[in-house]
Short mmCIF file of C-alpha atoms and ligand atoms in Angstrom, two decimals:
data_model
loop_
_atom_site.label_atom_id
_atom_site.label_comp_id
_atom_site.label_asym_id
_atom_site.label_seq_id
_atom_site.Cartn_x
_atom_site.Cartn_y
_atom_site.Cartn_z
CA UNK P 1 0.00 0.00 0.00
CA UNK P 2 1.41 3.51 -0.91
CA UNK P 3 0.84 6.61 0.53
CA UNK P 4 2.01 10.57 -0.36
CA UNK P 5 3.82 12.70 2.11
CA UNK P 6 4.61 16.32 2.48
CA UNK P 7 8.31 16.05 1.35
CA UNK P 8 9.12 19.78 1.67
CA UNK P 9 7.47 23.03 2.01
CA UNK P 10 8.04 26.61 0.33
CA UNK P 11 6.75 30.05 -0.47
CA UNK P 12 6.92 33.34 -1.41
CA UNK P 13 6.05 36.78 -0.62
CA UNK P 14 6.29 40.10 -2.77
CA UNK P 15 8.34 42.74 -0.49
CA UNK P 16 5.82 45.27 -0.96
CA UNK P 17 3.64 45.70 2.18
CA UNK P 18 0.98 47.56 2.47
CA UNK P 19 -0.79 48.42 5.58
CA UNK P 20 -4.61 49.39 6.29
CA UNK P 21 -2.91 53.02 7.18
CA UNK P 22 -1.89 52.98 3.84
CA UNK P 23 -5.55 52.11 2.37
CA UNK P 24 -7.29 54.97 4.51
CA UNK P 25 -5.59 57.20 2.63
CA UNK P 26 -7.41 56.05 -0.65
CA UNK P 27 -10.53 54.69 0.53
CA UNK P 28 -13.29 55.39 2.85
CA UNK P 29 -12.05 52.77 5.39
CA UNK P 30 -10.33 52.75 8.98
CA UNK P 31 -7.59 50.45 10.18
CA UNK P 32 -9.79 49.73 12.77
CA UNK P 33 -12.97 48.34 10.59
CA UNK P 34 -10.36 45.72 9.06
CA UNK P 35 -9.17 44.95 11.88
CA UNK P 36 -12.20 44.19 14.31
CA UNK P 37 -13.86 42.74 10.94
CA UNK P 38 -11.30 40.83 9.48
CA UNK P 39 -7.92 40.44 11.66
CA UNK P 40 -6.21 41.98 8.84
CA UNK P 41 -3.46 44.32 9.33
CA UNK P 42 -1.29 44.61 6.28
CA UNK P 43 -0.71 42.62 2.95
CA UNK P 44 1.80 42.19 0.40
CA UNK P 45 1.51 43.57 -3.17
CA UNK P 46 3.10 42.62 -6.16
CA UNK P 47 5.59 44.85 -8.17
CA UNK P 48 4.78 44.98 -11.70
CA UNK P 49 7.37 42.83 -12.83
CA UNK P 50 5.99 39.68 -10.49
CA UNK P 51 3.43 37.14 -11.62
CA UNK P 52 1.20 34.14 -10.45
CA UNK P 53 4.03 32.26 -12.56
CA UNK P 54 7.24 34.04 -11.12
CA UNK P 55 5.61 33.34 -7.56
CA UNK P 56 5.34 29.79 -7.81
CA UNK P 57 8.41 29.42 -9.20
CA UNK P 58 10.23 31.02 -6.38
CA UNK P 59 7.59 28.97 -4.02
CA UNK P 60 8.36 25.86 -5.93
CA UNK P 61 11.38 26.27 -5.68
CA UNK P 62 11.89 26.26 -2.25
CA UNK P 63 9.56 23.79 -1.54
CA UNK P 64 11.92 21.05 -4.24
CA UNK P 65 15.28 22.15 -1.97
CA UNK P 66 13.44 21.70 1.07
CA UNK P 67 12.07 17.77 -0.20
CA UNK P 68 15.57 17.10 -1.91
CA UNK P 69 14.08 16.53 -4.93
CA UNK P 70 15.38 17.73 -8.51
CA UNK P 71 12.91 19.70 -11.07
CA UNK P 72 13.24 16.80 -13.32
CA UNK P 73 12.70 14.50 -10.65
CA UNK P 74 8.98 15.81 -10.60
CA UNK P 75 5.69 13.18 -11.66
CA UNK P 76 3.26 16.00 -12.10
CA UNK P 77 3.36 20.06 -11.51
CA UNK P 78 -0.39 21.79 -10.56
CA UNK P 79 -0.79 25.26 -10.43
CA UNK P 80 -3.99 26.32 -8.26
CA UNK P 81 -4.77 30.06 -9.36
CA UNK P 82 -7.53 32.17 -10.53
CA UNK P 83 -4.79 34.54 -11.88
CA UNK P 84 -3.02 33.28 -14.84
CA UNK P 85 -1.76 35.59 -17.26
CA UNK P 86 -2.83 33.89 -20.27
CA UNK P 87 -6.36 31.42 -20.37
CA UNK P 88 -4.03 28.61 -21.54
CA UNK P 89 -1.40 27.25 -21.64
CA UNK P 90 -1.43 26.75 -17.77
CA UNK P 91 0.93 28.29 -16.02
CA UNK P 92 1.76 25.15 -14.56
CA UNK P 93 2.92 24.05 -18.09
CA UNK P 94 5.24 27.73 -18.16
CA UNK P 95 6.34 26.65 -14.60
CA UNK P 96 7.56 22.95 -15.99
CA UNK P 97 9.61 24.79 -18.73
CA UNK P 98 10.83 27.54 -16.13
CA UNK P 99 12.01 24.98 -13.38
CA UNK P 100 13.47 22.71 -16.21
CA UNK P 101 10.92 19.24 -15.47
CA UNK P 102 9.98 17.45 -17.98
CA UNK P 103 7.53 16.35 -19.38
CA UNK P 104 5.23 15.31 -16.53
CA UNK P 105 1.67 16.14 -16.71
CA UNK P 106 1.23 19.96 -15.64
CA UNK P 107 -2.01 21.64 -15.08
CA UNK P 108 -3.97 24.58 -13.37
CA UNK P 109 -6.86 24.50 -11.16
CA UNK P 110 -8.58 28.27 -11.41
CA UNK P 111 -12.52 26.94 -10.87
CA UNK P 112 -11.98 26.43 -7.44
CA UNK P 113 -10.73 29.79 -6.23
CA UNK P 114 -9.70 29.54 -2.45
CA UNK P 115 -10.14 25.81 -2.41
CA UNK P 116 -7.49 25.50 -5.05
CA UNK P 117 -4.81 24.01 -3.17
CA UNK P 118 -6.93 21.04 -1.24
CA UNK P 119 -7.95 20.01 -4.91
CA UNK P 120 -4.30 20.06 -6.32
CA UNK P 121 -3.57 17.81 -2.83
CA UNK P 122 -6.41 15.67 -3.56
CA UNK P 123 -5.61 14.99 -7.16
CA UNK P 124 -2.10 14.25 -6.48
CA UNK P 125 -2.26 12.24 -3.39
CA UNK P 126 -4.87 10.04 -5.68
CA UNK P 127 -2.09 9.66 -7.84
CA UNK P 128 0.85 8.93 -5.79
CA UNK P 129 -1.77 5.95 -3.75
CA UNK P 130 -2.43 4.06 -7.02
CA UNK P 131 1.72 4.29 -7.79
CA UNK P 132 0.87 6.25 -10.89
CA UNK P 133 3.64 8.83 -9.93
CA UNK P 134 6.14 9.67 -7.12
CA UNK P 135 6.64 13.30 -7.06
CA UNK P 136 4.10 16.04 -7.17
CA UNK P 137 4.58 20.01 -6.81
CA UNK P 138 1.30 21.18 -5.66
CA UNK P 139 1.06 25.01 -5.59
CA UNK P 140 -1.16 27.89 -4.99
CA UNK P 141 -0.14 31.07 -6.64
CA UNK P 142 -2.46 34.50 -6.69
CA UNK P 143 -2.10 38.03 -8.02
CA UNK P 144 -5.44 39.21 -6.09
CA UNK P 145 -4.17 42.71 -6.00
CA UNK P 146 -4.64 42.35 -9.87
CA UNK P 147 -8.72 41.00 -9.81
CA UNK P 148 -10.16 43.50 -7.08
CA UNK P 149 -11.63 46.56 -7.69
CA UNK P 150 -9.16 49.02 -5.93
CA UNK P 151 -12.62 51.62 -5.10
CA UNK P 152 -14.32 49.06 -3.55
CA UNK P 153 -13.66 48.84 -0.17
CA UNK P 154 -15.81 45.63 0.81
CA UNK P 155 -13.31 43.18 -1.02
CA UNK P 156 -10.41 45.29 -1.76
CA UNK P 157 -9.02 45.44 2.32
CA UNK P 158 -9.16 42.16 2.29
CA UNK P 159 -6.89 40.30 -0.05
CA UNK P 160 -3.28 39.98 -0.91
CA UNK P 161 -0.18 38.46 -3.01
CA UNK P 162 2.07 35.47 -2.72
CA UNK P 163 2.38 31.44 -3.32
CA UNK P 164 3.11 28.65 -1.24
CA UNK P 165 3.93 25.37 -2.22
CA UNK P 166 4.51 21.44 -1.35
CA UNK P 167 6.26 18.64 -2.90
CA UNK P 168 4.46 15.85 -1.95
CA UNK P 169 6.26 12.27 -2.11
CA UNK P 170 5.20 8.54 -2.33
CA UNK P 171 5.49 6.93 1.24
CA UNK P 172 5.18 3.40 2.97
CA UNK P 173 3.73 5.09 5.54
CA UNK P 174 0.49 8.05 5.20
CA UNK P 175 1.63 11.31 5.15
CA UNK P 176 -1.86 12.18 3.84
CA UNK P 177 -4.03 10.17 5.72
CA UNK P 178 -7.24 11.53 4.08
CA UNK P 179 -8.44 14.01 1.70
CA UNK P 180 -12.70 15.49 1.65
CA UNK P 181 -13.10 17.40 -1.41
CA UNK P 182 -16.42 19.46 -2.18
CA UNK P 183 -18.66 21.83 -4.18
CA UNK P 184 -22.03 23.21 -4.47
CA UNK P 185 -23.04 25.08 -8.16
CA UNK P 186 -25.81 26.62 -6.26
CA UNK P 187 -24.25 29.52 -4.96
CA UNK P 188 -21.86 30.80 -8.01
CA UNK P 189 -23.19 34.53 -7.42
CA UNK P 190 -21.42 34.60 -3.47
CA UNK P 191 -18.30 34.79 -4.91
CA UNK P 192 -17.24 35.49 -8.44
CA UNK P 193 -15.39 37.26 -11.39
CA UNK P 194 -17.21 37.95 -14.53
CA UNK P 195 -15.47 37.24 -17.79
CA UNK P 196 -16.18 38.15 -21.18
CA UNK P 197 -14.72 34.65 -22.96
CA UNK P 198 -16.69 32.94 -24.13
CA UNK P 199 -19.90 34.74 -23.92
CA UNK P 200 -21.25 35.40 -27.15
CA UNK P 201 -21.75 39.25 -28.16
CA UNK P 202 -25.56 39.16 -27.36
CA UNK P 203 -24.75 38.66 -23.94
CA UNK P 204 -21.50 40.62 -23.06
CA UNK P 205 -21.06 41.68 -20.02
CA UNK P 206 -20.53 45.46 -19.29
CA UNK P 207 -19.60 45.84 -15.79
CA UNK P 208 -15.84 45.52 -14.38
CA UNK P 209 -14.24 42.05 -14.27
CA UNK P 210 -13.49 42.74 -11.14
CA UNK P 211 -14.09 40.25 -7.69
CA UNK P 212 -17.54 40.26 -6.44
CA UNK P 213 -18.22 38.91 -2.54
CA UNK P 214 -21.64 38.44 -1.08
CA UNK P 215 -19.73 38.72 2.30
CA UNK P 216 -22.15 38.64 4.77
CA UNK P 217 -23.67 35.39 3.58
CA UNK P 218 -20.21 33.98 2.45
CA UNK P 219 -19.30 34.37 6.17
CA UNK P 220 -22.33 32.05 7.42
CA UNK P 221 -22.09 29.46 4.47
CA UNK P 222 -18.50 29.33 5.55
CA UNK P 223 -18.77 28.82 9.47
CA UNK P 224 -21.81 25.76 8.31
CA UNK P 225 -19.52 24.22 5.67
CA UNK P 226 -16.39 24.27 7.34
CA UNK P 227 -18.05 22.93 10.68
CA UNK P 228 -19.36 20.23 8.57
CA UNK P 229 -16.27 19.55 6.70
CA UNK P 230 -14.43 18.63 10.02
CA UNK P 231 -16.59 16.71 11.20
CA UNK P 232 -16.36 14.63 7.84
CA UNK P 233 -12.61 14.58 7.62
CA UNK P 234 -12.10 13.60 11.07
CA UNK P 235 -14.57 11.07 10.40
CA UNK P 236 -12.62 10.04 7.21
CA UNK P 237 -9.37 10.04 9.08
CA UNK P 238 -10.09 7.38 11.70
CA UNK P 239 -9.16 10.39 14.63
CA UNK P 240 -11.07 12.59 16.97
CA UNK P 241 -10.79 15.88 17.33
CA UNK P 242 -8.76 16.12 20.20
CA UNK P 243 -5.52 14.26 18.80
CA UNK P 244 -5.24 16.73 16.08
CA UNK P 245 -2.17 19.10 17.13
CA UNK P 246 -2.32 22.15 14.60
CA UNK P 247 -5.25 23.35 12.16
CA UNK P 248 -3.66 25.26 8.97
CA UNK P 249 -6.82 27.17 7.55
CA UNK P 250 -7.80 29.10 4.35
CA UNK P 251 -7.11 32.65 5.97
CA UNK P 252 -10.63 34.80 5.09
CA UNK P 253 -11.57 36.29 8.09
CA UNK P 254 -9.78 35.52 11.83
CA UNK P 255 -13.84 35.99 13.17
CA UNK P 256 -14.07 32.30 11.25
CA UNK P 257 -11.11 30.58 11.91
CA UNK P 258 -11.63 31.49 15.30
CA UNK P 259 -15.09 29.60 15.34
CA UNK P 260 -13.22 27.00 13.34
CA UNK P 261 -10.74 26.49 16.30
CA UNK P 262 -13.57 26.92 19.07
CA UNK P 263 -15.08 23.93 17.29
CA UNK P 264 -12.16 21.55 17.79
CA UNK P 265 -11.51 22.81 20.89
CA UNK P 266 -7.82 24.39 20.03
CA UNK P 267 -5.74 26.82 21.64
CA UNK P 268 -4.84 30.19 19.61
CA UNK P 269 -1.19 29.19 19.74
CA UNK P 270 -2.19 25.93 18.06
CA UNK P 271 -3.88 27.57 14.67
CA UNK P 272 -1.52 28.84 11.48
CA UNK P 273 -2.59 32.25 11.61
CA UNK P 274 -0.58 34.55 9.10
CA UNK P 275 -3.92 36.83 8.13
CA UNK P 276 -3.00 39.64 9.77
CA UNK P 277 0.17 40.30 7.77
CA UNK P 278 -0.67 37.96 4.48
CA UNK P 279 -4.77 39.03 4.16
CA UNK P 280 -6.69 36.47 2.20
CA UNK P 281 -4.46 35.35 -0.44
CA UNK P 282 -6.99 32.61 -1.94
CA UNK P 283 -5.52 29.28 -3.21
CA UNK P 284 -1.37 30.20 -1.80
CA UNK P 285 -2.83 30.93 1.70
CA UNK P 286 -3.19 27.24 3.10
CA UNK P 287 0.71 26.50 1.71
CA UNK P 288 1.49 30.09 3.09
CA UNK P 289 0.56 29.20 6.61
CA UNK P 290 2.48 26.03 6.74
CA UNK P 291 5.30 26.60 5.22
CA UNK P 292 5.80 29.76 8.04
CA UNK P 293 4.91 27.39 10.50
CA UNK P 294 7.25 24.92 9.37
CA UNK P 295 10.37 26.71 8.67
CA UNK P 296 10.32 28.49 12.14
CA UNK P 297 9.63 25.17 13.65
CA UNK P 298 6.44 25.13 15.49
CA UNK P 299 4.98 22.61 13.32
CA UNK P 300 6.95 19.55 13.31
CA UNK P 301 7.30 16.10 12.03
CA UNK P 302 4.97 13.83 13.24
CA UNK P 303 2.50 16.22 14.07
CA UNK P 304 -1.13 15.70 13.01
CA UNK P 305 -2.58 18.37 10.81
CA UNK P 306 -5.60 19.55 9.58
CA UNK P 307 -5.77 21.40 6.11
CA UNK P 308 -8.63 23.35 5.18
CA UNK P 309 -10.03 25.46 2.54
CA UNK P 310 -13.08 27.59 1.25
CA UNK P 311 -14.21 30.04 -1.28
CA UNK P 312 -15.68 30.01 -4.87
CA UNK P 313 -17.92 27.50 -6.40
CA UNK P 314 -18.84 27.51 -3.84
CA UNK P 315 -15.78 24.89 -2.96
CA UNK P 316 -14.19 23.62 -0.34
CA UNK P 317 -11.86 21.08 0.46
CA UNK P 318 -9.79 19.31 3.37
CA UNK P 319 -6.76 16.73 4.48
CA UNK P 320 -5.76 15.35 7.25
CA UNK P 321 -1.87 14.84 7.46
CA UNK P 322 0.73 13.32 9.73
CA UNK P 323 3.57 15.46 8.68
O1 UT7 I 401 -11.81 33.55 0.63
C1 UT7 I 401 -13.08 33.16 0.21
C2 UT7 I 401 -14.02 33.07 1.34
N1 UT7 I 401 -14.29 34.39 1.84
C3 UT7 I 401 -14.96 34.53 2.98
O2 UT7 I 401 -15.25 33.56 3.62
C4 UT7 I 401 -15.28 35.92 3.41
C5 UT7 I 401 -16.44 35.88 4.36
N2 UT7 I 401 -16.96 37.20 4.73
C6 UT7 I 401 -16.29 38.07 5.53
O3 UT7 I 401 -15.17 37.83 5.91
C7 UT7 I 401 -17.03 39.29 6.02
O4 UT7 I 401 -18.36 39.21 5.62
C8 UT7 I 401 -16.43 40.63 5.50
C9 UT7 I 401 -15.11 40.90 6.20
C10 UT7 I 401 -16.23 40.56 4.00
C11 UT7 I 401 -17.36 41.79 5.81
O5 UT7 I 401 -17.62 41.86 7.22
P1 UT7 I 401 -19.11 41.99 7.73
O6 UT7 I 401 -19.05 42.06 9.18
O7 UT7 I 401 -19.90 40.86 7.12
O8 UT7 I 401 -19.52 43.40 7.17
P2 UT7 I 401 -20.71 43.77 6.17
O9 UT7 I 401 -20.40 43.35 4.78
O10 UT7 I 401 -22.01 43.31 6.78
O11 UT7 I 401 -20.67 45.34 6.25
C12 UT7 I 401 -20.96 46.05 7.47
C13 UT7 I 401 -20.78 47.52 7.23
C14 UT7 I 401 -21.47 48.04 5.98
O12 UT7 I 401 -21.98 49.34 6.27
P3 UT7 I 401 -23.54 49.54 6.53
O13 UT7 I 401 -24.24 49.06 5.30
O14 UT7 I 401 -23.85 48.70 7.73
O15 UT7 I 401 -23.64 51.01 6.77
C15 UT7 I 401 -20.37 48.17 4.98
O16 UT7 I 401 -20.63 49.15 4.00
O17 UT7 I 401 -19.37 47.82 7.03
C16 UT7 I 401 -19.21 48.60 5.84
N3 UT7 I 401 -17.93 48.28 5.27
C17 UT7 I 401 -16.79 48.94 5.55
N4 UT7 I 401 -16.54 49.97 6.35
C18 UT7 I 401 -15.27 50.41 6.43
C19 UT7 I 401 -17.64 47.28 4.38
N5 UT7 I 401 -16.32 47.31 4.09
C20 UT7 I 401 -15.78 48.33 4.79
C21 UT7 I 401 -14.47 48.82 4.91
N6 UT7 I 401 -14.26 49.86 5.74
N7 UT7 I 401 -13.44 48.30 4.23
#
């Protein structure tokens, strides 16, 4: 029986910070709103020069030192953004030709926005189990400074730029114990970015392709979902609640990972928080929050984790993993 293992962990931040001092002074907000709201202090931007593809590349490449493993060592490279600079090729296919792989399957995941990274872990743990492939990069890379509407100050406080990234490996032993991997059609107007491709003249669309949030109702789905979701995974996992020793959550809002912790009965110290310096940077902010917590060595090996992850789709997704 195989399993898949986090081999090694990376990331990478742009340099640029900007604080919520810095937004009052272009939008009718307060540091104080963002903070009591969201937990949110500051976020990093990206320079022009940077890209969802020059961030995982820096992430990936960290994460492949880290594991040990050479580029061309790699089984399959997936890219989870919703901010590729081109519709295709992926930009996990310019990321294989960047890091010098070759010529392993490489894809993107975009549909699942926040969620990205569970369903890149999914996918590739599948494929490391059946013995398919060894070696997967799994990384989630997003511009978001470069999809919200800089006027709009109900989304635009609240994300940021970066990537994180793992290599996961084939193991005699799980690694990823369990994966829980969801979505619901439903409720595509919560959270969304209109596009023009594809839609046929008749029925362009006129207003900015910009991020739209339903927040308030986003927040509740969230808190429901997630609540289930746990429950599930644990479930899934064979382990209670109790023996798990660190949750590493999608960071949206510290009002719900707050609840989330409440819920399985963790301390604070105990949760990968990095939203009040990182803000919500969708699909890189799972990988984000362990690979801080990992390379200043709270999180070690052995412990039990549990990944988790929210946002468009609506989609969500989880794994439980002995590191
Ligand atoms: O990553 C994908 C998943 N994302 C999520 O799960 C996000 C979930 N939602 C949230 O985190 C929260 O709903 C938000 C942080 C987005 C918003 O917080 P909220 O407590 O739900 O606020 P709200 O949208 O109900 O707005 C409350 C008030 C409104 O004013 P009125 O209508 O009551 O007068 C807003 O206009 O706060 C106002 N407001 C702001 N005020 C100052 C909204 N944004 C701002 C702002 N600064 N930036």
């Amino acid at each position: 029986m195989k399993y898949s293992c986090i081999r090694g962990t990376g990331s990478y931040l742009p340099a640029q910070v900007v604080t919520n001092y810095d937004l009052e002074k272009k939008i009718e907000t307060t540091h104080q709103w963002i903070v009591e709201r969201t937990g949110i202090h500051s976020r990093h931007i990206a320079e022009d020069h940077e890209s969802a593809l020059s961030m995982a590349e820096a992430a990936g490449r960290a994460a492949l030192a880290m594991a040990g493993i050479a580029a061309a060592d790699l089984d399959m490279i997936i890219v989870a953004t919703t901010t590729p600079e081109r519709v295709f090729p992926a930009t996990a296919c310019e990321l294989q030709a960047a890091l010098g792989a070759g010529q392993c399957p490489a894809f993107d995941l975009n549909a699942t926005a926040c969620a990205g990274f569970m369903y890149g872990i999914g996918i590739a743990d599948q494929f490391i189990r059946t013995g398919k492939i060894k070696h997967a990069l799994v990384i989630g890379s997003e511009m978001m400074s470069r999809i919200v509407d800089w006027s709009d100050r109900r989304t635009c406080v609240l994300f940021g730029d970066g990537a994180g990234a793992v290599v996961l490996s084939s193991s005699d032993t799980p690694g990823i114990m369990t994966t829980c991997l969801h979505a619901d059609g439903r409720f595509v107007d919560m959270l969304n970015i209109p596009s023009n491709l594809g839609r046929p003249t008749s029925r362009k669309f006129t207003g900015q392709a910009v991020l739209n949030m339903q927040g308030n109702t986003l927040f509740r789905q969230a808190v429901n979902i997630l609540g289930g979701l746990f429950d599930e995974t644990l479930a899934a996992g064979g382990v209670s609640a109790k023996e798990i020793d660190w949750l590493i959550p999608h960071q949206a809002n510290l009002r719900i990972i707050d609840a989330m912790a409440k819920k399985l009965d963790l301390p604070t110290e105990r949760v990968a928080i990095t939203l009040a310096t990182h803000a919500n940077t969708s699909s890189a902010s799972i990988p984000l929050a362990l690979d801080g917590s990992v390379r200043d060595g709270r999180i070690k090996r052995g412990d039990l984790l549990l990944l988790e992850g929210f946002g468009g789709g609506l989609a969500w997704g989880s794994a439980l993993v002995r590191f």
